[in-house]
Amino acid sequence: MTIESSTDVTLIADLHINGRWVAGESGDRFPVIDPASGRSIASFAIASDADCTNAIEAASAVLPSWSSTPPRVRSELLTRTFQILKAEREALAEIIVRENGKAFSDALGEADYATEFFRWFAEEAVRVAGDFRLSPSGDKHILVTHQPIGVSLLITPWNFPAAMATRKIAPALAAGCTVVLKPARETPLTAAYVVDALRRAGAPDGVVNLVTPVPTGPAIARMLHHPAVRKVSFTGSTEVGRILLREAADNVVSASMELGGNAPFIVLPGADIEAAVQGALVAKMRNGGSACTAANRFYVHSSVSAAFTKAVTAELSRFQVGPGIDRENQLGALVSVGERDKVAELVDVAVSEGATVALGGESSAEGAFYSATVLTGVQHGGTITGTEIFGPVTAIVEYDDVDEAVRMANDTIYGLIAYVYGETGQALSVARRIDAGMVAVNRAVLSDPAAPFGGMKQSGLGREGSSEGILEFLEEKYIGIEL
Ligand code: ADP
């Protein structure tokens, strides 16, 4: 195991193949950058094609024994992992902050959310239901059971490096699948820490593997053509999701996709403005706006828009920006200077299209920081309302007619999440008309391991968490029994 650390926490920066931490066949490494300082904090092993194949074959070799391990035993592994990560939440949060840049409070929130997937799927592992009934003609019994889908390739993004990994690993293992995890290049250290927690909890060799090929695309395409791989579960951009769906088609690999979002945040005329403002701050600023669930477009009724905008701007002007590792900071760095510059460019384009910067709009001289920003006078149909911002920018569009707000909210290829603030009856009726997999009514946080997370339209296929999450890693099997 290679350990290189500039912090108090031990960083693991190797591949995990067949139960061992290895440097990889080539010995090549890539730097992991702390976006708050721009400095390298570790150099992570690069997985060669042979390393990726070894990982798949290790997962494949242990699949028969893992899938026939009693559900209770699989459940207990997840419970032990839950306990380890719960006890080490501060360490996990620190690694998240170091490589992702987010505020420490966001990282702790993520660590807790991530850890809960192990508890939830430890509970689900022993609750997979089947069916047994008589056929309508009376000629047979219909027995419906489930079996694990097989070796699963899990590909995760950098914005929630712990939670996106655990949301896939926990249900896969609960179902009896074995996995190869490919974390984002920006945030492999968090993934390695989670994998090591599973190893320490007693995961058998080969059940959980981790590889980091560079470049990603061709290596993943090759892995999706390995005959042992039967599942790909991906969280990331819609653009990459489309590529993976095409690659998965050749071997008809089952695909679960959590893709991009473009969340509307609708403030209805009867909304409690104080609640809507507090909700807006959370829905927008959690994770510095780098979330597929982040509120992306604020549609605020003209009767309340002045009060809403004034209050949001005042609150955001007090937001403390700086390195996430300093716990008083509420807004950390974006994951990289490149991502920060994309946000800055979107703001510039919005201004050229007629928006006004009411607050912020500034990039830092050092580190990948962008100030909390409010844009007013934004027109629906412009670049910023059609793009996932992934940064701390509140873009406010004023509207007069609720039907028009619903139409604008649905005017997107995405359909992940929407937020609605208003009098309950009206808010619920608007929620029902929004084409999104998730709608938050008078609240700003929806993610919960016990609830189905997923999108409609081009935001994805399938659901994670809840009782559906484990089904993504199971195949239904029908056995007909002659009477
Ligand atoms: P984001 O930048 O929003 O996290 P991406 O879709 O670019 O979204 O990345 C999500 C994950 O997909 C990362 O692990 C990344 O390395 C991986 N990835 C990027 N390009 C490809 C590709 N062509 N094939 C497979 N995986 C990819």
Coordinates of C-alpha atoms and ligand atoms in Angstrom, one line a residue:
M1 CA 0.0 0.0 0.0
T2 CA 1.4 3.4 -0.9
I3 CA 0.8 6.1 1.6
E4 CA 1.5 9.7 0.8
S5 CA -0.1 12.3 2.9
S6 CA 0.2 16.0 3.6
T7 CA -2.6 15.7 6.2
D8 CA -3.1 13.8 9.5
V9 CA -5.3 11.3 7.6
T10 CA -3.7 8.3 5.9
L11 CA -4.3 8.5 2.2
I12 CA -4.5 5.4 0.1
A13 CA -3.5 6.0 -3.5
D14 CA -3.4 2.6 -5.1
L15 CA -5.6 0.2 -7.0
H16 CA -7.5 -2.4 -5.2
I17 CA -7.5 -5.7 -7.0
N18 CA -8.5 -9.1 -5.6
G19 CA -8.2 -7.9 -2.0
R20 CA -4.8 -6.2 -2.3
W21 CA -3.7 -2.6 -2.7
V22 CA -1.4 -2.6 -5.7
A23 CA 0.6 0.1 -7.6
G24 CA -0.5 -1.3 -10.9
E25 CA 1.4 -2.9 -13.7
S26 CA 2.8 0.2 -15.3
G27 CA 3.9 2.0 -12.1
D28 CA 2.6 5.2 -13.6
R29 CA 0.7 7.7 -11.4
F30 CA -1.4 10.8 -11.7
P31 CA -1.6 13.8 -9.3
V32 CA -4.6 14.4 -7.0
I33 CA -4.9 18.2 -6.6
D34 CA -6.3 20.1 -3.6
P35 CA -8.4 22.7 -5.4
A36 CA -8.2 25.2 -2.5
S37 CA -4.4 25.4 -2.9
G38 CA -3.8 24.1 -6.4
R39 CA -1.2 21.7 -4.9
S40 CA -0.8 18.0 -5.4
I41 CA -1.7 16.0 -2.3
A42 CA -1.0 12.5 -3.6
S43 CA -0.1 10.7 -6.7
F44 CA -2.6 7.9 -7.5
A45 CA -1.8 4.7 -9.4
I46 CA -2.9 4.5 -13.0
A47 CA -4.6 1.3 -13.9
S48 CA -3.5 -0.3 -17.2
D49 CA -5.7 -2.4 -19.4
A50 CA -4.3 -5.5 -17.7
D51 CA -5.1 -4.1 -14.3
C52 CA -8.7 -3.4 -15.3
T53 CA -9.0 -6.9 -16.7
N54 CA -7.5 -8.4 -13.5
A55 CA -10.1 -6.5 -11.5
I56 CA -13.0 -7.8 -13.5
E57 CA -11.6 -11.3 -13.4
A58 CA -11.1 -11.2 -9.6
A59 CA -14.7 -10.0 -9.3
S60 CA -15.9 -12.7 -11.6
A61 CA -13.9 -15.5 -9.8
V62 CA -15.5 -14.7 -6.4
L63 CA -19.0 -14.1 -7.8
P64 CA -20.3 -17.7 -7.2
S65 CA -19.2 -17.8 -3.6
W66 CA -20.3 -14.2 -2.8
S67 CA -23.7 -14.6 -4.5
S68 CA -24.3 -17.8 -2.6
T69 CA -23.2 -16.2 0.7
P70 CA -26.3 -16.0 3.0
P71 CA -28.0 -12.6 2.8
R72 CA -27.6 -12.2 6.5
V73 CA -23.8 -12.6 6.2
R74 CA -23.7 -10.1 3.4
S75 CA -25.8 -7.8 5.5
E76 CA -23.4 -8.1 8.4
L77 CA -20.5 -7.0 6.2
L78 CA -22.4 -3.9 5.3
T79 CA -23.3 -3.2 8.9
R80 CA -19.6 -3.4 10.0
T81 CA -18.7 -1.1 7.2
F82 CA -21.4 1.3 8.4
Q83 CA -20.0 1.2 11.9
I84 CA -16.4 1.8 10.7
L85 CA -17.3 4.8 8.6
K86 CA -19.6 6.2 11.2
A87 CA -16.8 6.2 13.7
E88 CA -14.4 7.7 11.1
R89 CA -16.7 10.4 9.7
E90 CA -14.3 13.2 10.4
A91 CA -11.4 11.5 8.6
L92 CA -13.7 10.7 5.6
A93 CA -14.9 14.3 5.5
E94 CA -11.3 15.6 5.6
I95 CA -10.3 13.5 2.6
I96 CA -13.4 14.7 0.7
V97 CA -12.5 18.3 1.5
R98 CA -8.9 17.8 0.5
E99 CA -9.5 16.5 -3.0
N100 CA -13.0 18.0 -3.8
G101 CA -12.7 21.4 -2.1
K102 CA -16.2 21.6 -0.6
A103 CA -16.9 23.2 2.8
F104 CA -16.2 20.9 5.8
S105 CA -19.9 21.0 6.9
D106 CA -20.9 19.8 3.4
A107 CA -18.3 17.1 3.6
L108 CA -19.5 15.9 7.0
G109 CA -23.0 15.9 5.6
E110 CA -21.9 13.8 2.7
A111 CA -19.9 11.4 4.9
D112 CA -23.0 10.8 7.0
Y113 CA -25.3 10.4 3.9
A114 CA -22.7 8.0 2.3
T115 CA -22.4 5.9 5.4
E116 CA -26.2 5.5 5.8
F117 CA -26.3 3.6 2.5
F118 CA -24.5 0.7 4.2
R119 CA -27.0 0.7 7.0
W120 CA -30.0 0.9 4.7
F121 CA -28.8 -1.8 2.3
A122 CA -27.7 -4.0 5.3
E123 CA -31.4 -3.9 6.1
E124 CA -32.5 -4.5 2.5
A125 CA -30.2 -7.4 1.9
V126 CA -32.4 -9.7 3.9
R127 CA -35.7 -8.3 2.6
V128 CA -35.8 -9.2 -1.1
A129 CA -39.2 -10.5 -1.8
G130 CA -40.3 -13.0 -4.4
D131 CA -43.7 -14.4 -5.4
F132 CA -45.4 -17.7 -5.6
R133 CA -48.9 -18.2 -7.1
L134 CA -51.1 -20.4 -9.2
S135 CA -51.3 -19.7 -12.9
P136 CA -54.8 -18.5 -14.0
S137 CA -55.3 -21.8 -15.9
G138 CA -54.3 -23.9 -12.9
D139 CA -51.6 -25.8 -14.9
K140 CA -48.6 -24.7 -12.8
H141 CA -47.2 -22.8 -10.0
I142 CA -45.5 -19.5 -10.8
L143 CA -42.4 -19.0 -8.7
V144 CA -40.7 -15.6 -9.0
T145 CA -37.3 -15.2 -7.4
H146 CA -34.2 -13.0 -7.9
Q147 CA -30.6 -13.6 -8.6
P148 CA -27.6 -11.2 -8.6
I149 CA -27.0 -9.7 -12.0
G150 CA -23.3 -10.4 -11.8
V151 CA -20.1 -8.4 -12.0
S152 CA -21.0 -4.7 -11.8
L153 CA -19.0 -1.8 -13.1
L154 CA -19.6 1.3 -11.0
I155 CA -18.5 4.7 -12.4
T156 CA -18.8 7.7 -10.1
P157 CA -18.3 11.5 -10.3
W158 CA -16.2 13.9 -8.2
N159 CA -19.0 16.0 -6.7
F160 CA -20.1 13.4 -4.0
P161 CA -17.1 11.1 -4.1
A162 CA -18.1 9.1 -1.1
A163 CA -21.9 9.0 -1.4
M164 CA -22.0 8.2 -5.1
A165 CA -19.8 5.2 -4.5
T166 CA -21.6 3.9 -1.4
R167 CA -25.0 4.4 -3.1
K168 CA -23.8 1.8 -5.7
I169 CA -21.5 -0.5 -3.7
A170 CA -23.9 -1.1 -0.9
P171 CA -26.9 -2.3 -3.0
A172 CA -24.6 -4.3 -5.3
L173 CA -23.1 -6.2 -2.4
A174 CA -26.4 -6.6 -0.7
A175 CA -27.8 -8.2 -3.9
G176 CA -24.8 -10.6 -4.1
C177 CA -23.0 -8.9 -6.9
T178 CA -19.3 -8.2 -7.0
V179 CA -18.0 -4.8 -8.2
V180 CA -15.3 -2.9 -9.9
L181 CA -15.4 0.8 -8.9
K182 CA -14.0 3.5 -11.2
P183 CA -14.0 6.8 -9.3
A184 CA -13.5 10.2 -10.9
R185 CA -9.9 11.1 -11.5
E186 CA -10.3 14.3 -9.4
T187 CA -11.4 12.3 -6.3
P188 CA -10.0 8.8 -6.1
L189 CA -8.7 9.1 -2.5
T190 CA -12.2 9.2 -1.0
A191 CA -13.2 6.1 -3.0
A192 CA -10.0 4.3 -1.8
Y193 CA -10.9 5.1 1.8
V194 CA -14.4 3.7 1.4
V195 CA -13.0 0.6 -0.3
D196 CA -10.6 0.2 2.5
A197 CA -13.4 0.4 5.1
L198 CA -15.0 -2.5 3.3
R199 CA -11.7 -4.4 3.3
R200 CA -11.3 -3.8 7.1
A201 CA -14.9 -4.9 7.6
G202 CA -14.0 -8.3 6.1
A203 CA -15.0 -8.1 2.4
P204 CA -13.7 -11.3 0.8
D205 CA -10.9 -10.8 -1.8
G206 CA -12.3 -9.8 -5.2
V207 CA -15.7 -8.6 -4.0
V208 CA -14.8 -4.9 -4.2
N209 CA -12.1 -3.7 -6.6
L210 CA -11.0 -0.2 -7.5
V211 CA -9.3 0.9 -10.7
T212 CA -8.4 4.3 -12.1
P213 CA -7.5 4.0 -15.8
V214 CA -6.2 7.1 -17.7
P215 CA -7.7 8.0 -20.1
T216 CA -11.0 6.8 -18.9
G217 CA -13.1 6.4 -22.1
P218 CA -11.3 3.7 -24.0
A219 CA -10.6 1.7 -20.8
I220 CA -14.3 1.7 -19.8
A221 CA -15.3 0.8 -23.3
R222 CA -13.0 -2.2 -23.1
M223 CA -14.4 -3.2 -19.7
L224 CA -18.0 -3.0 -20.9
H225 CA -17.0 -5.5 -23.6
H226 CA -15.6 -8.0 -21.1
P227 CA -18.1 -10.9 -21.1
A228 CA -18.1 -11.1 -17.3
V229 CA -19.5 -7.6 -16.9
R230 CA -23.3 -7.6 -16.7
K231 CA -24.1 -4.3 -15.2
V232 CA -22.9 -0.7 -15.4
S233 CA -24.1 1.8 -12.9
F234 CA -23.1 5.4 -13.7
T235 CA -23.5 8.8 -12.1
G236 CA -22.2 11.7 -14.1
S237 CA -23.1 13.9 -17.1
T238 CA -25.8 13.0 -19.6
E239 CA -23.2 13.4 -22.3
V240 CA -21.0 10.5 -20.9
G241 CA -24.1 8.6 -20.0
R242 CA -25.1 8.5 -23.7
I243 CA -21.6 7.1 -24.6
L244 CA -21.9 4.4 -21.9
L245 CA -25.4 3.4 -23.1
R246 CA -24.0 3.0 -26.6
E247 CA -21.0 1.0 -25.3
A248 CA -23.3 -1.2 -23.1
A249 CA -25.4 -2.0 -26.1
D250 CA -22.9 -4.4 -27.7
N251 CA -23.1 -7.0 -24.9
V252 CA -26.6 -5.8 -23.8
V253 CA -25.2 -4.9 -20.4
S254 CA -27.8 -3.6 -18.0
A255 CA -27.4 0.1 -17.3
S256 CA -28.5 2.3 -14.5
M257 CA -27.9 6.0 -15.1
E258 CA -28.0 9.0 -12.8
L259 CA -27.3 11.8 -15.2
G260 CA -27.5 15.6 -15.3
G261 CA -30.1 17.8 -13.9
N262 CA -31.5 21.3 -14.4
A263 CA -33.6 21.8 -11.3
P264 CA -36.2 24.5 -11.3
F265 CA -37.0 26.2 -7.9
I266 CA -40.5 27.6 -8.1
V267 CA -41.7 30.2 -5.6
L268 CA -45.5 30.5 -5.8
P269 CA -47.4 33.7 -4.9
G270 CA -48.6 32.2 -1.6
A271 CA -45.1 31.0 -0.5
D272 CA -43.7 31.6 3.0
I273 CA -40.9 33.9 1.8
E274 CA -38.7 33.3 4.8
A275 CA -38.9 29.5 4.3
A276 CA -38.4 29.9 0.5
V277 CA -35.2 32.0 1.1
Q278 CA -33.8 29.5 3.6
G279 CA -34.7 26.6 1.2
A280 CA -33.1 28.5 -1.7
L281 CA -29.8 28.9 0.2
V282 CA -29.7 25.1 0.9
A283 CA -30.9 23.9 -2.5
K284 CA -28.4 26.2 -4.2
M285 CA -25.4 26.4 -2.0
R286 CA -25.1 22.8 -0.6
N287 CA -21.9 21.4 -2.0
G288 CA -21.2 24.9 -3.5
G289 CA -23.8 24.3 -6.1
S290 CA -21.9 21.3 -7.5
A291 CA -24.8 18.9 -7.3
C292 CA -27.0 17.4 -10.0
T293 CA -29.8 18.2 -7.4
A294 CA -28.7 21.9 -7.0
A295 CA -31.4 24.4 -7.8
N296 CA -30.4 25.8 -11.2
R297 CA -33.2 28.2 -12.2
F298 CA -35.3 30.2 -9.7
Y299 CA -38.8 31.0 -11.0
V300 CA -40.1 33.6 -8.6
H301 CA -43.6 35.1 -8.8
S302 CA -43.6 38.8 -9.5
S303 CA -45.6 39.5 -6.4
V304 CA -42.8 38.2 -4.2
S305 CA -39.7 38.4 -6.3
A306 CA -38.4 41.7 -4.9
A307 CA -38.6 40.5 -1.3
F308 CA -37.2 37.1 -2.2
T309 CA -34.2 38.5 -4.2
K310 CA -33.4 41.1 -1.5
A311 CA -33.3 38.5 1.2
V312 CA -31.4 35.8 -0.8
T313 CA -28.8 38.4 -1.8
A314 CA -28.4 39.7 1.8
E315 CA -27.9 36.1 3.1
L316 CA -25.5 35.2 0.4
S317 CA -23.4 38.4 0.9
R318 CA -22.7 37.1 4.4
F319 CA -21.5 33.7 3.2
Q320 CA -18.0 33.0 4.2
V321 CA -15.9 31.8 1.3
G322 CA -12.5 30.0 1.8
P323 CA -10.8 26.7 2.1
G324 CA -13.2 24.0 3.2
I325 CA -10.7 22.6 5.7
D326 CA -11.3 25.8 7.8
R327 CA -14.5 24.8 9.4
E328 CA -16.1 28.3 9.6
N329 CA -16.2 28.6 5.8
Q330 CA -19.6 27.9 4.2
L331 CA -18.5 27.9 0.6
G332 CA -15.3 26.1 -0.3
A333 CA -13.5 25.8 -3.6
L334 CA -14.9 24.3 -6.8
V335 CA -13.2 21.0 -7.8
S336 CA -10.8 22.6 -10.2
V337 CA -9.9 25.9 -11.9
G338 CA -11.3 24.5 -15.1
E339 CA -14.7 23.9 -13.5
R340 CA -14.5 27.3 -11.9
D341 CA -13.8 28.9 -15.2
K342 CA -16.8 27.2 -16.8
V343 CA -19.0 28.8 -14.1
A344 CA -17.5 32.2 -14.6
E345 CA -18.0 31.9 -18.3
L346 CA -21.7 31.0 -17.9
V347 CA -22.2 34.1 -15.7
D348 CA -20.5 36.3 -18.4
V349 CA -22.7 34.8 -21.1
A350 CA -25.8 35.4 -18.9
V351 CA -24.8 39.1 -18.5
S352 CA -24.3 39.4 -22.3
E353 CA -27.8 38.0 -22.6
G354 CA -29.3 40.7 -20.4
A355 CA -28.9 39.5 -16.8
T356 CA -27.6 41.7 -14.0
V357 CA -25.1 40.7 -11.4
A358 CA -26.7 41.6 -8.1
L359 CA -24.0 39.9 -6.0
G360 CA -20.6 38.3 -6.6
G361 CA -19.5 37.1 -10.0
E362 CA -15.8 37.0 -9.0
S363 CA -13.1 34.3 -9.4
S364 CA -10.3 34.1 -6.8
A365 CA -6.7 34.9 -7.8
E366 CA -5.5 31.7 -6.1
G367 CA -7.4 28.4 -5.8
A368 CA -10.6 27.4 -7.5
F369 CA -12.9 29.7 -5.7
Y370 CA -16.0 31.5 -7.1
S371 CA -18.0 33.9 -5.0
A372 CA -21.6 33.4 -4.1
T373 CA -23.4 35.1 -7.0
V374 CA -26.9 36.3 -7.7
L375 CA -28.2 37.1 -11.2
T376 CA -31.4 39.0 -11.6
G377 CA -33.4 39.8 -14.8
V378 CA -32.6 36.4 -16.2
Q379 CA -34.7 35.4 -19.1
H380 CA -36.0 31.8 -19.5
G381 CA -34.6 30.3 -22.7
G382 CA -31.2 31.9 -22.3
T383 CA -27.9 30.0 -22.0
I384 CA -27.9 29.8 -18.2
T385 CA -31.4 28.4 -17.7
G386 CA -30.5 25.7 -20.2
T387 CA -27.2 24.7 -18.7
E388 CA -26.3 22.8 -15.5
I389 CA -24.4 25.5 -13.7
F390 CA -22.6 23.4 -11.1
G391 CA -21.5 26.4 -9.1
P392 CA -22.8 29.0 -6.5
V393 CA -24.9 31.0 -8.9
T394 CA -28.5 31.9 -8.2
A395 CA -30.2 32.8 -11.5
I396 CA -33.6 34.5 -10.9
V397 CA -36.4 34.6 -13.5
E398 CA -39.5 36.5 -12.6
Y399 CA -42.9 35.2 -13.8
D400 CA -46.6 36.3 -13.6
D401 CA -48.6 33.2 -14.3
V402 CA -48.2 29.8 -12.5
D403 CA -49.0 27.8 -15.7
E404 CA -46.2 29.6 -17.4
A405 CA -43.8 28.7 -14.5
V406 CA -44.8 25.1 -14.9
R407 CA -44.2 25.3 -18.6
M408 CA -40.8 26.8 -18.1
A409 CA -39.9 24.3 -15.4
N410 CA -40.6 21.5 -17.8
D411 CA -38.9 23.1 -20.8
T412 CA -35.7 21.1 -20.5
I413 CA -34.3 17.7 -21.6
Y414 CA -33.7 17.0 -17.9
G415 CA -36.1 15.8 -15.3
L416 CA -34.2 15.0 -12.1
I417 CA -35.5 17.2 -9.3
A418 CA -37.6 20.3 -8.8
Y419 CA -38.3 22.5 -5.8
V420 CA -41.7 24.1 -5.1
Y421 CA -42.5 26.6 -2.4
G422 CA -46.0 27.7 -1.8
E423 CA -49.3 27.1 0.0
T424 CA -49.4 23.3 0.3
G425 CA -52.4 22.6 -1.9
Q426 CA -51.1 24.7 -4.8
A427 CA -47.6 23.5 -4.3
L428 CA -48.7 19.9 -4.5
S429 CA -50.7 20.5 -7.6
V430 CA -47.7 22.1 -9.3
A431 CA -45.5 19.2 -8.1
R432 CA -47.7 16.8 -9.8
R433 CA -47.4 18.6 -13.1
I434 CA -43.6 18.7 -13.1
D435 CA -41.8 16.1 -15.1
A436 CA -39.1 15.2 -12.6
G437 CA -38.3 12.0 -10.7
M438 CA -38.2 13.9 -7.5
V439 CA -40.0 17.0 -6.3
A440 CA -39.3 18.8 -3.0
V441 CA -42.4 20.6 -1.6
N442 CA -41.6 23.3 0.9
R443 CA -38.3 21.7 1.7
A444 CA -34.8 21.9 0.2
V445 CA -33.2 18.5 1.0
L446 CA -34.7 15.3 -0.5
S447 CA -31.8 12.9 -0.7
D448 CA -32.4 10.0 1.7
P449 CA -31.2 6.4 1.4
A450 CA -34.8 5.3 2.1
A451 CA -36.2 7.2 -0.8
P452 CA -35.9 6.4 -4.6
F453 CA -33.4 8.8 -6.1
G454 CA -33.5 9.1 -9.9
G455 CA -34.6 11.1 -12.9
M456 CA -37.0 11.2 -15.8
K457 CA -36.3 12.2 -19.4
Q458 CA -32.5 12.5 -20.0
S459 CA -31.7 12.7 -16.3
G460 CA -31.4 9.0 -16.1
L461 CA -32.6 5.4 -16.0
G462 CA -33.4 3.5 -12.8
R463 CA -33.5 4.5 -9.2
E464 CA -31.0 4.4 -6.4
G465 CA -31.7 3.9 -2.7
S466 CA -35.0 2.8 -1.3
S467 CA -36.2 -0.7 -2.0
E468 CA -35.7 -0.1 -5.8
G469 CA -32.0 0.4 -5.4
I470 CA -31.2 -3.3 -4.8
L471 CA -33.4 -4.4 -7.7
E472 CA -31.0 -2.6 -10.1
F473 CA -28.5 -5.3 -9.2
L474 CA -30.9 -8.3 -9.3
E475 CA -32.5 -10.2 -12.2
E476 CA -36.0 -11.5 -11.8
K477 CA -36.3 -15.2 -12.5
Y478 CA -39.5 -17.1 -13.1
I479 CA -39.6 -20.8 -12.5
G480 CA -42.8 -22.6 -13.6
I481 CA -43.6 -25.8 -11.7
E482 CA -45.9 -28.4 -13.3
L483 CA -48.8 -29.4 -11.2
Ligands
ADP1 P1 -18.8 15.1 -14.1 O1 -17.6 15.8 -14.6 O2 -20.0 15.9 -14.0 O3 -18.5 14.3 -12.8 P2 -18.5 13.1 -16.1 O4 -19.6 12.4 -16.8 O5 -17.5 13.8 -17.0 O6 -19.3 14.0 -15.1 O7 -17.7 12.1 -15.2 C1 -18.3 11.1 -14.4 C2 -17.5 9.9 -14.4 O8 -17.4 9.3 -15.7 C3 -16.1 10.1 -14.0 O9 -15.6 8.9 -13.3 C4 -15.3 10.2 -15.3 O10 -14.0 9.8 -15.2 C5 -16.1 9.1 -16.1 N1 -16.0 9.3 -17.6 C6 -15.7 10.4 -18.3 N2 -15.7 10.2 -19.6 C7 -16.0 8.9 -19.7 C8 -16.1 8.0 -20.9 N3 -16.0 8.4 -22.1 N4 -16.4 6.7 -20.6 C9 -16.6 6.3 -19.4 N5 -16.5 7.0 -18.3 C10 -16.2 8.3 -18.5

